[in-house]
Tab-separated table of C-alpha atoms and ligand atoms in Angstrom:
chain	number	residue	atom	x	y	z
A	1	MET	CA	-33.605	-10.700	-31.761
A	2	VAL	CA	-35.330	-10.248	-34.863
A	3	ASN	CA	-36.359	-6.740	-36.504
A	4	ASN	CA	-39.623	-5.750	-38.433
A	5	ASN	CA	-38.654	-7.069	-41.867
A	6	GLY	CA	-38.370	-10.839	-40.247
A	7	ARG	CA	-35.035	-10.234	-40.537
A	8	ALA	CA	-32.088	-11.109	-37.845
A	9	GLU	CA	-30.395	-8.127	-36.159
A	10	LEU	CA	-26.786	-8.252	-36.705
A	11	SER	CA	-24.192	-6.955	-34.369
A	12	SER	CA	-20.691	-6.732	-34.307
A	13	TYR	CA	-18.330	-9.116	-32.518
A	14	TYR	CA	-14.760	-8.957	-31.848
A	15	CYS	CA	-12.994	-12.641	-32.466
A	16	ASP	CA	-9.541	-14.406	-31.847
A	17	MET	CA	-10.502	-18.169	-33.397
A	18	HIS	CA	-6.699	-19.810	-32.698
A	19	ILE	CA	-5.666	-19.828	-29.239
A	20	HIS	CA	-3.666	-22.952	-28.224
A	21	ILE	CA	-3.711	-24.916	-24.801
A	22	GLY	CA	-0.409	-25.379	-22.738
A	23	ARG	CA	-1.539	-27.916	-20.757
A	24	ALA	CA	-4.447	-29.722	-19.539
A	25	SER	CA	-5.401	-29.870	-15.616
A	26	SER	CA	-4.656	-33.308	-15.140
A	27	GLY	CA	-0.893	-31.888	-16.224
A	28	GLN	CA	-0.855	-33.542	-19.261
A	29	ALA	CA	1.442	-31.474	-21.778
A	30	VAL	CA	-0.198	-30.368	-24.811
A	31	LYS	CA	1.459	-27.854	-26.907
A	32	ILE	CA	5.125	-28.217	-25.345
A	33	SER	CA	6.052	-24.696	-26.844
A	34	ALA	CA	3.110	-23.053	-25.096
A	35	SER	CA	2.757	-21.758	-21.133
A	36	ASP	CA	1.582	-24.211	-18.579
A	37	ASN	CA	-1.296	-21.893	-17.275
A	38	LEU	CA	-2.943	-21.874	-20.911
A	39	THR	CA	-5.298	-24.339	-19.896
A	40	PHE	CA	-9.008	-24.401	-21.320
A	41	GLU	CA	-10.355	-22.316	-18.118
A	42	ASN	CA	-7.693	-19.737	-17.888
A	43	ILE	CA	-8.131	-18.980	-21.493
A	44	ALA	CA	-11.588	-18.462	-21.306
A	45	VAL	CA	-11.571	-16.396	-17.979
A	46	GLU	CA	-8.574	-14.110	-19.974
A	47	ALA	CA	-10.899	-13.470	-22.812
A	48	SER	CA	-13.710	-12.520	-21.137
A	49	GLU	CA	-12.897	-11.126	-18.256
A	50	ARG	CA	-9.619	-9.114	-19.129
A	51	LYS	CA	-9.451	-8.883	-22.933
A	52	GLY	CA	-13.476	-8.461	-23.620
A	53	ILE	CA	-13.236	-11.006	-26.664
A	54	GLN	CA	-16.857	-12.187	-27.487
A	55	MET	CA	-15.802	-15.128	-29.316
A	56	ILE	CA	-12.833	-17.131	-29.258
A	57	GLY	CA	-11.628	-20.323	-31.143
A	58	ILE	CA	-9.642	-22.712	-28.392
A	59	ILE	CA	-7.343	-25.351	-30.466
A	60	ASP	CA	-6.042	-28.475	-29.007
A	61	CYS	CA	-9.672	-29.682	-28.041
A	62	HIS	CA	-9.016	-32.765	-29.827
A	63	SER	CA	-6.744	-33.879	-26.924
A	64	PRO	CA	-8.712	-36.458	-24.551
A	65	SER	CA	-7.054	-34.634	-21.741
A	66	VAL	CA	-8.510	-31.251	-22.754
A	67	GLN	CA	-12.057	-32.891	-23.292
A	68	GLN	CA	-11.884	-34.140	-19.423
A	69	ASP	CA	-11.334	-30.445	-18.698
A	70	ILE	CA	-14.477	-29.535	-20.593
A	71	VAL	CA	-16.661	-31.871	-19.503
A	72	GLN	CA	-16.121	-31.051	-16.040
A	73	LEU	CA	-16.269	-27.456	-16.532
A	74	LEU	CA	-19.959	-28.704	-18.186
A	75	ASP	CA	-20.788	-30.645	-15.329
A	76	ARG	CA	-19.963	-28.076	-12.591
A	77	GLY	CA	-22.073	-25.372	-14.232
A	78	VAL	CA	-19.190	-22.972	-14.962
A	79	MET	CA	-19.840	-23.078	-18.853
A	80	GLN	CA	-23.175	-24.101	-21.008
A	81	GLU	CA	-22.890	-25.705	-24.398
A	82	ILE	CA	-25.293	-23.842	-26.305
A	83	ASP	CA	-28.019	-23.573	-29.067
A	84	GLY	CA	-25.963	-23.110	-32.750
A	85	GLY	CA	-22.789	-24.671	-31.058
A	86	GLY	CA	-20.158	-23.459	-28.924
A	87	ILE	CA	-19.732	-22.993	-25.404
A	88	ALA	CA	-20.429	-20.195	-23.112
A	89	TYR	CA	-18.318	-18.782	-20.533
A	90	ARG	CA	-20.139	-15.699	-19.319
A	91	ASP	CA	-20.289	-13.251	-22.358
A	92	THR	CA	-17.666	-15.060	-24.627
A	93	THR	CA	-18.467	-18.261	-26.965
A	94	ILE	CA	-15.859	-20.669	-27.268
A	95	VAL	CA	-15.841	-22.772	-30.337
A	96	LEU	CA	-13.903	-25.812	-30.528
A	97	GLY	CA	-11.020	-26.047	-32.801
A	98	SER	CA	-8.254	-28.400	-33.640
A	99	GLU	CA	-4.918	-27.888	-35.290
A	100	ILE	CA	-3.409	-30.680	-37.631
A	101	GLU	CA	-0.180	-30.957	-39.662
A	102	ILE	CA	-0.857	-32.383	-42.986
A	103	ARG	CA	1.676	-33.732	-45.697
A	104	GLU	CA	1.749	-34.883	-48.767
A	105	PRO	CA	4.522	-37.174	-50.589
A	106	GLY	CA	7.399	-34.789	-51.745
A	107	SER	CA	5.872	-31.841	-50.283
A	108	GLY	CA	6.658	-29.668	-47.040
A	109	ALA	CA	4.086	-29.754	-44.122
A	110	ALA	CA	1.273	-27.454	-43.596
A	111	HIS	CA	-1.132	-26.481	-40.369
A	112	VAL	CA	-5.044	-26.589	-40.822
A	113	LEU	CA	-7.481	-25.607	-38.135
A	114	ALA	CA	-10.687	-27.722	-37.920
A	115	TYR	CA	-13.624	-26.368	-35.340
A	116	PHE	CA	-16.746	-28.632	-34.801
A	117	PRO	CA	-20.283	-27.079	-33.195
A	118	ASP	CA	-19.886	-29.201	-29.878
A	119	LEU	CA	-17.919	-31.569	-27.672
A	120	SER	CA	-19.357	-35.009	-28.743
A	121	THR	CA	-18.716	-34.140	-32.533
A	122	MET	CA	-14.932	-33.276	-31.302
A	123	GLN	CA	-14.996	-36.401	-29.257
A	124	ASP	CA	-15.993	-37.997	-32.522
A	125	PHE	CA	-13.479	-36.937	-34.609
A	126	THR	CA	-10.574	-37.406	-31.889
A	127	GLN	CA	-11.751	-41.269	-31.741
A	128	TRP	CA	-11.280	-41.450	-35.985
A	129	MET	CA	-7.974	-39.256	-35.647
A	130	ASN	CA	-6.425	-41.140	-33.190
A	131	ARG	CA	-5.887	-43.850	-35.945
A	132	PHE	CA	-3.811	-41.933	-38.060
A	133	MET	CA	-1.532	-40.038	-35.235
A	134	LYS	CA	1.497	-41.043	-33.239
A	135	ASN	CA	0.007	-38.966	-29.836
A	136	ILE	CA	-3.276	-37.871	-30.131
A	137	GLU	CA	-2.791	-35.848	-26.923
A	138	LEU	CA	-0.581	-33.298	-28.317
A	139	SER	CA	-1.091	-30.229	-30.420
A	140	SER	CA	-0.445	-29.771	-33.886
A	141	GLN	CA	0.292	-33.705	-34.573
A	142	ARG	CA	0.755	-35.007	-38.018
A	143	ILE	CA	-1.713	-37.322	-39.515
A	144	TYR	CA	-0.853	-39.668	-41.819
A	145	ALA	CA	-3.741	-39.582	-43.982
A	146	ALA	CA	-4.440	-37.736	-47.172
A	147	PRO	CA	-5.374	-33.962	-47.241
A	148	LEU	CA	-8.832	-34.879	-49.002
A	149	GLU	CA	-9.476	-37.599	-46.664
A	150	LEU	CA	-9.136	-35.105	-43.630
A	151	GLN	CA	-11.121	-32.485	-45.204
A	152	GLN	CA	-13.908	-35.264	-46.132
A	153	GLU	CA	-13.828	-36.329	-42.173
A	154	ILE	CA	-14.147	-32.910	-41.170
A	155	LEU	CA	-17.104	-31.745	-43.169
A	156	ASP	CA	-18.724	-34.989	-42.796
A	157	ARG	CA	-19.117	-34.057	-39.230
A	158	GLY	CA	-20.548	-30.355	-40.138
A	159	GLY	CA	-16.936	-29.212	-39.370
A	160	LEU	CA	-15.148	-26.260	-40.873
A	161	LEU	CA	-11.866	-26.511	-42.448
A	162	ILE	CA	-9.648	-23.359	-42.379
A	163	PRO	CA	-5.849	-23.763	-43.771
A	164	ALA	CA	-3.644	-22.076	-40.770
A	165	HIS	CA	-1.137	-18.704	-41.397
A	166	VAL	CA	-1.161	-19.939	-45.154
A	167	PHE	CA	1.714	-17.925	-45.846
A	168	THR	CA	4.035	-18.531	-43.314
A	169	PRO	CA	7.233	-20.549	-44.434
A	170	HIS	CA	6.665	-22.314	-41.212
A	171	LYS	CA	3.718	-24.647	-41.955
A	172	GLY	CA	1.543	-22.529	-43.999
A	173	LEU	CA	-0.034	-24.016	-47.108
A	174	TYR	CA	1.665	-21.531	-49.724
A	175	GLY	CA	4.584	-21.128	-47.538
A	176	ASN	CA	5.774	-24.402	-47.331
A	177	MET	CA	3.566	-27.204	-48.916
A	178	ALA	CA	2.237	-26.126	-52.677
A	179	ASP	CA	1.974	-22.929	-54.878
A	180	ARG	CA	-1.957	-23.743	-55.324
A	181	MET	CA	-4.401	-24.576	-52.665
A	182	ARG	CA	-6.643	-26.752	-55.664
A	183	ASP	CA	-3.641	-28.843	-55.602
A	184	VAL	CA	-4.211	-29.956	-51.802
A	185	PHE	CA	-7.791	-29.444	-50.952
A	186	SER	CA	-11.073	-29.461	-52.427
A	187	LEU	CA	-11.409	-25.814	-52.764
A	188	ASN	CA	-15.278	-25.719	-51.976
A	189	GLY	CA	-14.799	-27.571	-49.037
A	190	ILE	CA	-12.671	-24.766	-47.478
A	191	ALA	CA	-14.253	-22.604	-44.977
A	192	GLY	CA	-11.914	-19.491	-44.728
A	193	ILE	CA	-8.256	-18.603	-44.720
A	194	GLU	CA	-5.970	-17.361	-41.752
A	195	LEU	CA	-3.246	-15.242	-43.124
A	196	GLY	CA	-1.263	-15.334	-40.290
A	197	LEU	CA	1.332	-12.471	-39.172
A	198	SER	CA	3.689	-11.197	-41.864
A	199	ALA	CA	0.610	-11.399	-44.487
A	200	ASP	CA	-2.642	-9.314	-45.266
A	201	SER	CA	-5.430	-9.322	-47.401
A	202	ALA	CA	-4.177	-7.215	-49.943
A	203	MET	CA	-1.057	-9.371	-50.535
A	204	ALA	CA	-3.564	-12.416	-50.461
A	205	GLY	CA	-5.566	-10.778	-52.993
A	206	ARG	CA	-2.775	-11.146	-55.694
A	207	ILE	CA	-3.875	-15.044	-55.699
A	208	SER	CA	-7.424	-15.490	-57.591
A	209	GLU	CA	-8.236	-18.949	-56.257
A	210	LEU	CA	-8.711	-17.240	-52.823
A	211	ASP	CA	-11.287	-14.616	-53.999
A	212	SER	CA	-14.452	-16.324	-52.566
A	213	TYR	CA	-13.095	-16.594	-49.330
A	214	ALA	CA	-12.986	-14.862	-46.086
A	215	PHE	CA	-9.844	-14.044	-44.289
A	216	LEU	CA	-9.035	-14.715	-40.982
A	217	THR	CA	-6.426	-12.712	-38.807
A	218	ASN	CA	-5.940	-14.781	-35.074
A	219	SER	CA	-3.394	-14.526	-32.481
A	220	ASP	CA	-2.135	-18.395	-32.600
A	221	ALA	CA	-1.324	-17.324	-29.216
A	222	HIS	CA	1.080	-19.618	-26.980
A	223	SER	CA	0.593	-17.331	-23.883
A	224	LEU	CA	-2.384	-15.870	-22.019
A	225	GLY	CA	-1.313	-12.336	-22.833
A	226	LYS	CA	-1.202	-12.987	-26.300
A	227	ILE	CA	-4.500	-13.446	-26.589
A	228	GLY	CA	-5.817	-11.113	-28.637
A	229	ARG	CA	-2.751	-10.068	-30.485
A	230	GLU	CA	-4.524	-10.511	-33.947
A	231	TYR	CA	-8.145	-10.673	-34.094
A	232	ASN	CA	-11.237	-9.740	-36.133
A	233	ARG	CA	-14.665	-8.108	-36.363
A	234	LEU	CA	-17.627	-10.870	-37.236
A	235	ASP	CA	-20.925	-9.195	-37.833
A	236	MET	CA	-23.492	-12.105	-36.461
A	237	ALA	CA	-26.700	-12.325	-35.051
A	238	ARG	CA	-25.254	-14.037	-32.021
A	239	PRO	CA	-21.419	-15.411	-31.436
A	240	SER	CA	-21.712	-19.052	-31.860
A	241	PHE	CA	-20.757	-21.741	-34.173
A	242	HIS	CA	-23.413	-21.711	-36.685
A	243	GLU	CA	-23.215	-18.150	-37.002
A	244	PHE	CA	-19.147	-18.344	-37.611
A	245	ARG	CA	-19.979	-20.352	-40.416
A	246	ARG	CA	-22.498	-17.870	-41.912
A	247	ALA	CA	-20.119	-15.066	-41.236
A	248	LEU	CA	-17.564	-16.968	-42.953
A	249	ALA	CA	-19.648	-17.834	-46.379
A	250	GLY	CA	-21.003	-14.153	-46.165
A	251	SER	CA	-24.559	-15.304	-45.938
A	252	GLU	CA	-27.778	-13.354	-45.249
A	253	GLY	CA	-25.680	-10.173	-44.388
A	254	ARG	CA	-22.998	-11.700	-41.942
A	255	GLY	CA	-19.395	-11.315	-42.671
A	256	ILE	CA	-15.920	-10.226	-41.761
A	257	SER	CA	-16.113	-6.857	-41.328
A	258	ALA	CA	-12.641	-5.901	-40.135
A	259	ASN	CA	-9.529	-7.708	-39.655
A	260	TYR	CA	-7.078	-6.493	-36.722
A	261	GLY	CA	-3.481	-7.524	-37.894
A	262	LEU	CA	0.037	-6.806	-36.746
A	263	ASN	CA	1.429	-4.689	-39.928
A	264	PRO	CA	3.145	-7.716	-42.088
A	265	ARG	CA	6.671	-5.485	-42.192
A	266	LEU	CA	6.611	-6.231	-38.383
A	267	GLY	CA	6.476	-10.173	-38.854
A	268	LYS	CA	9.625	-12.002	-39.076
A	269	TYR	CA	9.310	-13.483	-42.450
A	270	HIS	CA	8.318	-10.244	-44.573
A	271	ARG	CA	11.129	-10.059	-46.879
A	272	SER	CA	13.328	-12.494	-48.269
A	273	TYR	CA	16.923	-11.999	-47.303
A	274	CYS	CA	20.224	-13.450	-47.143
A	275	SER	CA	21.434	-14.335	-43.709
A	276	SER	CA	25.078	-13.755	-44.383
A	277	CYS	CA	25.003	-10.074	-45.177
A	278	GLN	CA	21.560	-9.252	-44.561
A	279	SER	CA	20.800	-7.990	-48.003
A	280	ASN	CA	17.364	-7.807	-48.994
A	281	LEU	CA	16.717	-9.413	-52.215
A	282	GLU	CA	14.975	-8.121	-54.883
A	283	GLU	CA	11.358	-8.075	-54.848
A	284	GLY	CA	9.617	-10.635	-55.547
A	285	SER	CA	12.765	-13.058	-56.007
A	286	SER	CA	12.311	-16.874	-55.194
A	287	ILE	CA	15.159	-18.268	-53.177
A	288	HIS	CA	14.615	-21.481	-54.781
A	289	GLU	CA	15.475	-20.193	-58.229
A	290	MET	CA	18.027	-17.613	-57.126
A	291	LYS	CA	20.277	-20.391	-54.779
A	292	ARG	CA	23.096	-17.783	-54.248
A	293	CYS	CA	22.975	-14.146	-53.017
A	294	PRO	CA	23.607	-11.762	-55.536
A	295	TYR	CA	25.264	-9.402	-53.072
A	296	CYS	CA	28.048	-11.890	-51.067
A	297	GLY	CA	27.486	-15.166	-53.057
A	298	SER	CA	25.939	-17.413	-49.937
A	299	THR	CA	23.699	-19.804	-50.055
A	300	LYS	CA	21.759	-18.881	-46.697
A	301	LEU	CA	18.739	-17.190	-48.171
A	302	VAL	CA	15.701	-16.881	-46.015
A	303	GLN	CA	12.344	-16.947	-48.354
A	304	GLY	CA	10.112	-13.938	-47.192
A	305	VAL	CA	6.324	-14.069	-47.386
A	306	PHE	CA	6.021	-11.062	-49.326
A	307	ASP	CA	8.701	-12.124	-51.729
A	308	HIS	CA	6.940	-15.640	-52.243
A	309	ILE	CA	3.487	-14.400	-52.462
A	310	LEU	CA	4.725	-11.575	-55.409
A	311	HIS	CA	6.099	-15.044	-57.161
A	312	ILE	CA	3.108	-17.441	-56.849
A	313	ALA	CA	0.871	-14.669	-57.701
A	314	ASP	CA	-1.302	-14.520	-60.533
A	315	ARG	CA	-2.510	-10.970	-61.223
A	316	ASP	CA	-0.393	-8.047	-60.668
A	317	GLU	CA	-2.890	-5.547	-58.322
A	318	PRO	CA	-4.707	-7.198	-55.425
A	319	LEU	CA	-8.579	-7.746	-55.948
A	320	SER	CA	-9.925	-4.825	-54.162
A	321	ARG	CA	-12.524	-6.381	-51.926
A	322	ILE	CA	-16.164	-4.744	-51.785
A	323	ARG	CA	-18.065	-4.289	-48.591
A	324	GLY	CA	-15.343	-3.391	-46.466
A	325	HIS	CA	-15.162	-7.060	-45.788
A	326	HIS	CA	-11.447	-7.671	-45.762
A	327	THR	CA	-9.767	-4.779	-45.055
A	328	THR	CA	-6.733	-5.240	-42.983
A	329	ILE	CA	-6.380	-3.028	-40.299
A	330	ARG	CA	-3.138	-2.179	-39.388
A	331	PHE	CA	-2.120	-1.281	-35.826
A	332	ARG	CA	1.311	-0.350	-34.546
B	1	LIG	ZN1	0.209	-23.404	-36.736
B	2	LIG	ZN1	-1.057	-22.651	-34.152
């Protein structure tokens, strides 16, 4: 819709951009740890008919077996590719995504998300990626190519690169790989940041290289029930891939007006603690420097997200973001 000033009318849409596939309908396993009924079609039905989510990102669409399912759904007319990118199922738009594990010599591994506008672009990306992966059918596989090369391949295809659950010690870029994103990727080729459980926008606001990015809170669902566990409100002209891109960039009035995330204190990785005596360590402590529990001397220390962020932060107070963009609304 266009108003009197010739500008597109914007509305708010609820979006969960990180949902895994358990299995393809051929029986091919995709994400082993996810439930079997998490198929492309079941996800669309759950999001649209039970949860009322208007835009979803289905991760694992790089898998050739999942692509076969998508082709069938399009052929049967159950779903349609739309102008602006994405696939429509009833009132919900599906954006095709992939989760990929990166690693550099001497560092831990981290996950990133890549989104593409349509099936043929995703298939082309699969062809490229297949040369650097052991099993292209599976979710979140390690790519044996440099992160910068991966970034370039995503951008060359008009895709979006979003580092996933960046603060989690389990395969988050800051949590497990590097203290600075600029050491891994070219910062101007990053479309947004997924916070992940155990972190919120106030915590991420302590790291200045993140100032210009939109933050996403997604469910990373491994079962149908978990879809929408975390989600976002995006202001866009319509739910589509291109509007998603503009919302992330904050262009022409689009934006992310709210993140609906679990309180990070409920995340299992919030604070650093000693797994022997269960004491929480002092705020901002790094287990890599501390090495031993100050209370019992054990070396079984677990790094918490909150303390890790304080440790790598380059400012004392979080950047307060204007326009309501990026406030984390906590529930529960
Ligand atoms: Zn992941
Ligand atoms: Zn994931």
